[in-house]
Amino acid sequence: AQKVTQAQTEISVVEKEDVTLDCVYETRDTTYYLFWYKQPPSGELVFLIRRNSFDEQNEISGRYSWNFQKSTSSFNFTITASQVVDSAVYFCALQSNNAGNMLTFGGGTRLMVKP
Amino acid sequence: EADIYQTPRYLVIGTGKKITLECSQTMGHDKMYWYQQDPGMELHLIHYSYGVNSTEKGDLSSESTVSRIRTEHFPLTLESARPSHTSQYLCASSGILGTSGRFQETQYFGPGTRLLVL
């Protein structure tokens, strides 16, 4: 069985602070993919990143960075110098062949960035 | 630009009415999905399709039905809406590199339909 845990249900920061959203996953597969999606108040899910299990290199995209560590089964997401527009619910998700390539989502972390 | 479309965006309807939520994608993706979600809460897969004439039920039992007659179109129907159906419905698609040039198997989501059944 697959599982994704986002232990932080809600985080509140002040603008310009850095914030890290945690994601821990469980799978028995050796080949899998990890995702982060952003859901702003308007409701749509916006794809942010996809990483495969063979690539542990950290990735940076502007103010966003991702830290993938297989040893701890974690795929954490950091926003540097947060902005009010970053306020949203963020979902981590796991996909593997043995689960029919379906996404297993975490429960989401609601991030509130205050001015 | 939007590659996956959902209509209507908002719908308020009375109990017992039949409704169809539309979902279309222009990415040439073979797989499509319907999720149900209370705002900001966990997503639950209710239906999916691997291609034309293929439909499967997801993890969460739902009274809705779906059809896949065309690759780009995956409508969801509720024969008799009830207040318990009040939720947000999100459609997604994924597939091999199509006209969009996007990753295989990454699910891309539509803007969602917020349904309120009175």
PDB file of C-alpha atoms in Angstrom:
ATOM      1  CA  ALA A   1       0.000   0.000   0.000  1.00  0.00           C
ATOM      2  CA  GLN A   2       1.125   3.523  -0.709  1.00  0.00           C
ATOM      3  CA  LYS A   3       0.825   6.442   1.615  1.00  0.00           C
ATOM      4  CA  VAL A   4       1.740  10.120   1.610  1.00  0.00           C
ATOM      5  CA  THR A   5       1.831  12.094   4.838  1.00  0.00           C
ATOM      6  CA  GLN A   6       1.870  15.854   5.103  1.00  0.00           C
ATOM      7  CA  ALA A   7       2.051  16.330   8.840  1.00  0.00           C
ATOM      8  CA  GLN A   8       1.630  20.109   8.721  1.00  0.00           C
ATOM      9  CA  THR A   9      -2.039  20.815   8.130  1.00  0.00           C
ATOM     10  CA  GLU A  10      -1.627  24.572   8.347  1.00  0.00           C
ATOM     11  CA  ILE A  11       1.336  26.963   8.333  1.00  0.00           C
ATOM     12  CA  SER A  12       1.233  30.713   8.794  1.00  0.00           C
ATOM     13  CA  VAL A  13       4.207  32.946   7.974  1.00  0.00           C
ATOM     14  CA  VAL A  14       4.857  36.602   7.424  1.00  0.00           C
ATOM     15  CA  GLU A  15       5.835  37.774   3.974  1.00  0.00           C
ATOM     16  CA  LYS A  16       9.521  37.357   3.098  1.00  0.00           C
ATOM     17  CA  GLU A  17       9.993  34.491   5.523  1.00  0.00           C
ATOM     18  CA  ASP A  18      11.243  31.160   4.203  1.00  0.00           C
ATOM     19  CA  VAL A  19       8.948  28.197   4.715  1.00  0.00           C
ATOM     20  CA  THR A  20       9.364  24.444   4.267  1.00  0.00           C
ATOM     21  CA  LEU A  21       6.480  22.078   3.609  1.00  0.00           C
ATOM     22  CA  ASP A  22       7.151  18.500   4.647  1.00  0.00           C
ATOM     23  CA  CYS A  23       6.191  15.383   2.732  1.00  0.00           C
ATOM     24  CA  VAL A  24       6.895  11.804   3.775  1.00  0.00           C
ATOM     25  CA  TYR A  25       5.909   8.847   1.627  1.00  0.00           C
ATOM     26  CA  GLU A  26       5.660   5.079   1.858  1.00  0.00           C
ATOM     27  CA  THR A  27       5.946   2.657  -1.045  1.00  0.00           C
ATOM     28  CA  ARG A  28       7.394  -0.776  -1.712  1.00  0.00           C
ATOM     29  CA  ASP A  29       8.175   0.067  -5.313  1.00  0.00           C
ATOM     30  CA  THR A  30      11.692   0.881  -6.411  1.00  0.00           C
ATOM     31  CA  THR A  31      10.477   3.011  -9.306  1.00  0.00           C
ATOM     32  CA  TYR A  32       8.110   5.793  -8.437  1.00  0.00           C
ATOM     33  CA  TYR A  33       7.453   9.479  -8.996  1.00  0.00           C
ATOM     34  CA  LEU A  34       6.816  12.295  -6.584  1.00  0.00           C
ATOM     35  CA  PHE A  35       4.826  15.431  -7.275  1.00  0.00           C
ATOM     36  CA  TRP A  36       3.898  18.749  -5.733  1.00  0.00           C
ATOM     37  CA  TYR A  37       0.731  20.616  -6.687  1.00  0.00           C
ATOM     38  CA  LYS A  38      -0.491  24.037  -5.619  1.00  0.00           C
ATOM     39  CA  GLN A  39      -4.192  24.754  -5.098  1.00  0.00           C
ATOM     40  CA  PRO A  40      -4.906  28.488  -4.791  1.00  0.00           C
ATOM     41  CA  PRO A  41      -8.283  29.740  -3.475  1.00  0.00           C
ATOM     42  CA  SER A  42      -9.681  29.636  -7.017  1.00  0.00           C
ATOM     43  CA  GLY A  43      -9.650  25.837  -6.728  1.00  0.00           C
ATOM     44  CA  GLU A  44      -7.610  24.487  -9.608  1.00  0.00           C
ATOM     45  CA  LEU A  45      -4.622  22.217  -8.991  1.00  0.00           C
ATOM     46  CA  VAL A  46      -1.446  23.594 -10.513  1.00  0.00           C
ATOM     47  CA  PHE A  47       1.369  21.168 -11.274  1.00  0.00           C
ATOM     48  CA  LEU A  48       4.694  22.330  -9.787  1.00  0.00           C
ATOM     49  CA  ILE A  49       7.198  19.485 -10.074  1.00  0.00           C
ATOM     50  CA  ARG A  50       7.663  15.796 -10.852  1.00  0.00           C
ATOM     51  CA  ARG A  51      10.709  13.805  -9.688  1.00  0.00           C
ATOM     52  CA  ASN A  52      11.548  10.177 -10.283  1.00  0.00           C
ATOM     53  CA  SER A  53      12.955   7.861  -7.648  1.00  0.00           C
ATOM     54  CA  PHE A  54      16.321   7.560  -9.377  1.00  0.00           C
ATOM     55  CA  ASP A  55      17.044  11.253  -9.324  1.00  0.00           C
ATOM     56  CA  GLU A  56      17.855  12.559  -5.858  1.00  0.00           C
ATOM     57  CA  GLN A  57      19.342  15.777  -7.098  1.00  0.00           C
ATOM     58  CA  ASN A  58      17.731  18.764  -5.461  1.00  0.00           C
ATOM     59  CA  GLU A  59      15.960  21.174  -7.735  1.00  0.00           C
ATOM     60  CA  ILE A  60      15.551  24.916  -7.644  1.00  0.00           C
ATOM     61  CA  SER A  61      13.096  26.958  -9.659  1.00  0.00           C
ATOM     62  CA  GLY A  62      13.095  30.623  -8.757  1.00  0.00           C
ATOM     63  CA  ARG A  63      11.966  30.919  -5.123  1.00  0.00           C
ATOM     64  CA  TYR A  64      10.955  27.250  -5.024  1.00  0.00           C
ATOM     65  CA  SER A  65      13.279  24.403  -4.138  1.00  0.00           C
ATOM     66  CA  TRP A  66      12.765  20.722  -3.502  1.00  0.00           C
ATOM     67  CA  ASN A  67      14.794  18.354  -1.344  1.00  0.00           C
ATOM     68  CA  PHE A  68      14.366  14.665  -2.183  1.00  0.00           C
ATOM     69  CA  GLN A  69      15.920  12.205   0.278  1.00  0.00           C
ATOM     70  CA  LYS A  70      15.297   8.503  -0.314  1.00  0.00           C
ATOM     71  CA  SER A  71      16.984   7.580   2.970  1.00  0.00           C
ATOM     72  CA  THR A  72      14.217   9.299   4.906  1.00  0.00           C
ATOM     73  CA  SER A  73      11.475   8.871   2.260  1.00  0.00           C
ATOM     74  CA  SER A  74      10.940  12.587   2.166  1.00  0.00           C
ATOM     75  CA  PHE A  75      10.325  15.134  -0.568  1.00  0.00           C
ATOM     76  CA  ASN A  76      10.212  18.522   1.093  1.00  0.00           C
ATOM     77  CA  PHE A  77       9.324  21.805  -0.591  1.00  0.00           C
ATOM     78  CA  THR A  78      10.820  25.158   0.411  1.00  0.00           C
ATOM     79  CA  ILE A  79       9.590  28.579  -0.596  1.00  0.00           C
ATOM     80  CA  THR A  80      12.191  31.284  -0.126  1.00  0.00           C
ATOM     81  CA  ALA A  81      11.123  34.868   0.606  1.00  0.00           C
ATOM     82  CA  SER A  82       7.441  33.953   0.672  1.00  0.00           C
ATOM     83  CA  GLN A  83       4.860  36.236  -0.879  1.00  0.00           C
ATOM     84  CA  VAL A  84       1.138  36.694  -0.286  1.00  0.00           C
ATOM     85  CA  VAL A  85       0.464  35.057  -3.669  1.00  0.00           C
ATOM     86  CA  ASP A  86       2.025  31.859  -2.320  1.00  0.00           C
ATOM     87  CA  SER A  87      -0.988  31.436  -0.033  1.00  0.00           C
ATOM     88  CA  ALA A  88      -2.604  28.179  -1.097  1.00  0.00           C
ATOM     89  CA  VAL A  89      -3.029  24.544  -0.202  1.00  0.00           C
ATOM     90  CA  TYR A  90      -0.067  22.471  -1.324  1.00  0.00           C
ATOM     91  CA  PHE A  91      -0.397  18.763  -2.068  1.00  0.00           C
ATOM     92  CA  CYS A  92       2.366  16.187  -2.276  1.00  0.00           C
ATOM     93  CA  ALA A  93       1.599  13.062  -4.313  1.00  0.00           C
ATOM     94  CA  LEU A  94       3.146   9.680  -5.149  1.00  0.00           C
ATOM     95  CA  GLN A  95       2.765   7.604  -8.308  1.00  0.00           C
ATOM     96  CA  SER A  96       4.099   4.134  -9.084  1.00  0.00           C
ATOM     97  CA  ASN A  97       3.558   1.389 -11.647  1.00  0.00           C
ATOM     98  CA  ASN A  98       2.274  -1.099  -9.089  1.00  0.00           C
ATOM     99  CA  ALA A  99      -0.498   1.293  -8.146  1.00  0.00           C
ATOM    100  CA  GLY A 100      -1.635   1.507 -11.735  1.00  0.00           C
ATOM    101  CA  ASN A 101       0.110   4.840 -12.118  1.00  0.00           C
ATOM    102  CA  MET A 102      -2.580   6.440 -10.001  1.00  0.00           C
ATOM    103  CA  LEU A 103      -1.711   9.362  -7.771  1.00  0.00           C
ATOM    104  CA  THR A 104      -1.781   8.928  -4.014  1.00  0.00           C
ATOM    105  CA  PHE A 105      -2.203  12.366  -2.484  1.00  0.00           C
ATOM    106  CA  GLY A 106      -1.246  13.621   0.929  1.00  0.00           C
ATOM    107  CA  GLY A 107      -3.795  15.495   2.963  1.00  0.00           C
ATOM    108  CA  GLY A 108      -2.408  18.880   1.944  1.00  0.00           C
ATOM    109  CA  THR A 109      -0.790  21.763   3.806  1.00  0.00           C
ATOM    110  CA  ARG A 110      -2.558  25.105   3.911  1.00  0.00           C
ATOM    111  CA  LEU A 111      -0.005  27.912   3.712  1.00  0.00           C
ATOM    112  CA  MET A 112      -1.031  31.407   4.730  1.00  0.00           C
ATOM    113  CA  VAL A 113       1.400  34.207   3.985  1.00  0.00           C
ATOM    114  CA  LYS A 114       0.516  37.414   5.782  1.00  0.00           C
ATOM    115  CA  PRO A 115       1.660  40.820   4.563  1.00  0.00           C
TER     116      PRO A 115
ATOM    117  CA  GLU B   1      -3.407  28.881 -21.616  1.00  0.00           C
ATOM    118  CA  ALA B   2      -5.915  26.254 -20.531  1.00  0.00           C
ATOM    119  CA  ASP B   3      -5.477  22.792 -22.007  1.00  0.00           C
ATOM    120  CA  ILE B   4      -8.153  21.138 -19.905  1.00  0.00           C
ATOM    121  CA  TYR B   5     -11.570  22.685 -19.536  1.00  0.00           C
ATOM    122  CA  GLN B   6     -14.442  22.152 -17.149  1.00  0.00           C
ATOM    123  CA  THR B   7     -17.949  23.552 -17.335  1.00  0.00           C
ATOM    124  CA  PRO B   8     -19.768  24.846 -15.510  1.00  0.00           C
ATOM    125  CA  ARG B   9     -17.372  26.370 -12.988  1.00  0.00           C
ATOM    126  CA  TYR B  10     -20.169  26.818 -10.452  1.00  0.00           C
ATOM    127  CA  LEU B  11     -23.542  25.106 -10.265  1.00  0.00           C
ATOM    128  CA  VAL B  12     -26.379  25.485  -7.769  1.00  0.00           C
ATOM    129  CA  ILE B  13     -29.171  22.998  -8.285  1.00  0.00           C
ATOM    130  CA  GLY B  14     -32.117  21.483  -6.470  1.00  0.00           C
ATOM    131  CA  THR B  15     -32.370  17.975  -5.105  1.00  0.00           C
ATOM    132  CA  GLY B  16     -33.433  15.352  -7.623  1.00  0.00           C
ATOM    133  CA  LYS B  17     -32.169  17.114 -10.720  1.00  0.00           C
ATOM    134  CA  LYS B  18     -29.997  15.381 -13.282  1.00  0.00           C
ATOM    135  CA  ILE B  19     -26.700  17.115 -13.966  1.00  0.00           C
ATOM    136  CA  THR B  20     -23.725  16.582 -16.241  1.00  0.00           C
ATOM    137  CA  LEU B  21     -20.326  18.066 -15.524  1.00  0.00           C
ATOM    138  CA  GLU B  22     -18.280  18.550 -18.657  1.00  0.00           C
ATOM    139  CA  CYS B  23     -14.547  17.968 -19.032  1.00  0.00           C
ATOM    140  CA  SER B  24     -12.522  18.344 -22.209  1.00  0.00           C
ATOM    141  CA  GLN B  25      -8.810  18.335 -22.913  1.00  0.00           C
ATOM    142  CA  THR B  26      -6.861  19.342 -25.991  1.00  0.00           C
ATOM    143  CA  MET B  27      -3.584  17.633 -25.101  1.00  0.00           C
ATOM    144  CA  GLY B  28      -4.317  14.345 -26.847  1.00  0.00           C
ATOM    145  CA  HIS B  29      -4.030  12.500 -23.519  1.00  0.00           C
ATOM    146  CA  ASP B  30      -5.354   8.983 -23.362  1.00  0.00           C
ATOM    147  CA  LYS B  31      -6.040   8.866 -19.603  1.00  0.00           C
ATOM    148  CA  MET B  32      -8.597  11.002 -17.812  1.00  0.00           C
ATOM    149  CA  TYR B  33      -9.734  11.188 -14.201  1.00  0.00           C
ATOM    150  CA  TRP B  34     -12.436  12.632 -11.950  1.00  0.00           C
ATOM    151  CA  TYR B  35     -11.715  13.592  -8.358  1.00  0.00           C
ATOM    152  CA  GLN B  36     -14.072  14.771  -5.645  1.00  0.00           C
ATOM    153  CA  GLN B  37     -12.771  17.233  -3.083  1.00  0.00           C
ATOM    154  CA  ASP B  38     -14.173  19.343  -0.316  1.00  0.00           C
ATOM    155  CA  PRO B  39     -12.357  22.696  -0.673  1.00  0.00           C
ATOM    156  CA  GLY B  40      -8.763  22.481   0.472  1.00  0.00           C
ATOM    157  CA  MET B  41      -9.224  18.946   1.724  1.00  0.00           C
ATOM    158  CA  GLU B  42      -7.970  15.579   0.500  1.00  0.00           C
ATOM    159  CA  LEU B  43      -8.666  14.553  -3.104  1.00  0.00           C
ATOM    160  CA  HIS B  44     -10.615  11.354  -3.740  1.00  0.00           C
ATOM    161  CA  LEU B  45     -10.486   9.556  -7.087  1.00  0.00           C
ATOM    162  CA  ILE B  46     -14.029   8.617  -8.156  1.00  0.00           C
ATOM    163  CA  HIS B  47     -13.627   7.622 -11.834  1.00  0.00           C
ATOM    164  CA  TYR B  48     -10.913   7.153 -14.418  1.00  0.00           C
ATOM    165  CA  SER B  49     -10.521   6.118 -18.021  1.00  0.00           C
ATOM    166  CA  TYR B  50      -7.580   4.651 -19.919  1.00  0.00           C
ATOM    167  CA  GLY B  51      -9.018   5.575 -23.290  1.00  0.00           C
ATOM    168  CA  VAL B  52     -12.119   5.552 -25.467  1.00  0.00           C
ATOM    169  CA  ASN B  53     -14.815   3.171 -24.195  1.00  0.00           C
ATOM    170  CA  SER B  54     -12.828   2.513 -21.009  1.00  0.00           C
ATOM    171  CA  THR B  55     -14.206   3.604 -17.629  1.00  0.00           C
ATOM    172  CA  GLU B  56     -13.345   2.426 -14.139  1.00  0.00           C
ATOM    173  CA  LYS B  57     -14.466   3.301 -10.637  1.00  0.00           C
ATOM    174  CA  GLY B  58     -11.972   4.913  -8.311  1.00  0.00           C
ATOM    175  CA  ASP B  59     -11.194   4.536  -4.647  1.00  0.00           C
ATOM    176  CA  LEU B  60     -14.176   6.514  -3.410  1.00  0.00           C
ATOM    177  CA  SER B  61     -17.585   5.101  -4.125  1.00  0.00           C
ATOM    178  CA  SER B  62     -19.700   7.552  -6.041  1.00  0.00           C
ATOM    179  CA  GLU B  63     -23.248   7.571  -7.348  1.00  0.00           C
ATOM    180  CA  SER B  64     -22.079   9.389 -10.437  1.00  0.00           C
ATOM    181  CA  THR B  65     -21.403   7.788 -13.815  1.00  0.00           C
ATOM    182  CA  VAL B  66     -18.993   8.668 -16.602  1.00  0.00           C
ATOM    183  CA  SER B  67     -18.583   7.981 -20.294  1.00  0.00           C
ATOM    184  CA  ARG B  68     -15.667   8.187 -22.729  1.00  0.00           C
ATOM    185  CA  ILE B  69     -16.906   8.226 -26.278  1.00  0.00           C
ATOM    186  CA  ARG B  70     -14.239  10.609 -27.539  1.00  0.00           C
ATOM    187  CA  THR B  71     -10.622  10.892 -26.446  1.00  0.00           C
ATOM    188  CA  GLU B  72     -10.925  14.531 -25.522  1.00  0.00           C
ATOM    189  CA  HIS B  73     -14.219  14.372 -23.633  1.00  0.00           C
ATOM    190  CA  PHE B  74     -14.994  12.774 -20.240  1.00  0.00           C
ATOM    191  CA  PRO B  75     -18.355  13.929 -18.830  1.00  0.00           C
ATOM    192  CA  LEU B  76     -19.617  13.024 -15.364  1.00  0.00           C
ATOM    193  CA  THR B  77     -23.332  12.596 -14.726  1.00  0.00           C
ATOM    194  CA  LEU B  78     -25.422  12.553 -11.567  1.00  0.00           C
ATOM    195  CA  GLU B  79     -28.882  11.141 -12.323  1.00  0.00           C
ATOM    196  CA  SER B  80     -30.471  12.557  -9.181  1.00  0.00           C
ATOM    197  CA  ALA B  81     -28.501  15.160  -7.266  1.00  0.00           C
ATOM    198  CA  ARG B  82     -28.602  15.185  -3.475  1.00  0.00           C
ATOM    199  CA  PRO B  83     -27.153  17.583  -0.871  1.00  0.00           C
ATOM    200  CA  SER B  84     -24.498  14.963  -0.051  1.00  0.00           C
ATOM    201  CA  HIS B  85     -23.135  15.498  -3.589  1.00  0.00           C
ATOM    202  CA  THR B  86     -22.196  19.067  -2.726  1.00  0.00           C
ATOM    203  CA  SER B  87     -18.466  19.278  -3.349  1.00  0.00           C
ATOM    204  CA  GLN B  88     -15.818  20.361  -5.825  1.00  0.00           C
ATOM    205  CA  TYR B  89     -15.235  18.061  -8.793  1.00  0.00           C
ATOM    206  CA  LEU B  90     -11.828  18.159 -10.476  1.00  0.00           C
ATOM    207  CA  CYS B  91     -11.056  16.600 -13.837  1.00  0.00           C
ATOM    208  CA  ALA B  92      -7.520  15.659 -14.873  1.00  0.00           C
ATOM    209  CA  SER B  93      -5.746  14.044 -17.791  1.00  0.00           C
ATOM    210  CA  SER B  94      -2.386  12.407 -18.435  1.00  0.00           C
ATOM    211  CA  GLY B  95      -0.695  10.536 -21.237  1.00  0.00           C
ATOM    212  CA  ILE B  96       2.193  10.153 -23.614  1.00  0.00           C
ATOM    213  CA  LEU B  97       3.809  13.264 -25.020  1.00  0.00           C
ATOM    214  CA  GLY B  98       1.121  14.827 -27.127  1.00  0.00           C
ATOM    215  CA  THR B  99       0.681  18.145 -28.790  1.00  0.00           C
ATOM    216  CA  SER B 100       1.424  19.897 -25.506  1.00  0.00           C
ATOM    217  CA  GLY B 101       4.900  18.327 -25.247  1.00  0.00           C
ATOM    218  CA  ARG B 102       4.347  17.574 -21.586  1.00  0.00           C
ATOM    219  CA  PHE B 103       5.560  14.724 -19.418  1.00  0.00           C
ATOM    220  CA  GLN B 104       4.106  11.298 -19.673  1.00  0.00           C
ATOM    221  CA  GLU B 105       1.836  10.363 -16.761  1.00  0.00           C
ATOM    222  CA  THR B 106       1.858  13.754 -15.106  1.00  0.00           C
ATOM    223  CA  GLN B 107      -1.751  14.584 -14.333  1.00  0.00           C
ATOM    224  CA  TYR B 108      -2.878  18.048 -15.370  1.00  0.00           C
ATOM    225  CA  PHE B 109      -6.007  19.392 -13.763  1.00  0.00           C
ATOM    226  CA  GLY B 110      -8.896  21.479 -14.940  1.00  0.00           C
ATOM    227  CA  PRO B 111     -10.223  24.488 -13.004  1.00  0.00           C
ATOM    228  CA  GLY B 112     -12.878  22.410 -11.226  1.00  0.00           C
ATOM    229  CA  THR B 113     -16.644  22.599 -10.851  1.00  0.00           C
ATOM    230  CA  ARG B 114     -18.087  23.675  -7.514  1.00  0.00           C
ATOM    231  CA  LEU B 115     -21.438  21.993  -7.049  1.00  0.00           C
ATOM    232  CA  LEU B 116     -24.025  23.003  -4.469  1.00  0.00           C
ATOM    233  CA  VAL B 117     -27.142  20.865  -4.173  1.00  0.00           C
ATOM    234  CA  LEU B 118     -29.938  22.427  -2.176  1.00  0.00           C
TER     235      LEU B 118
END
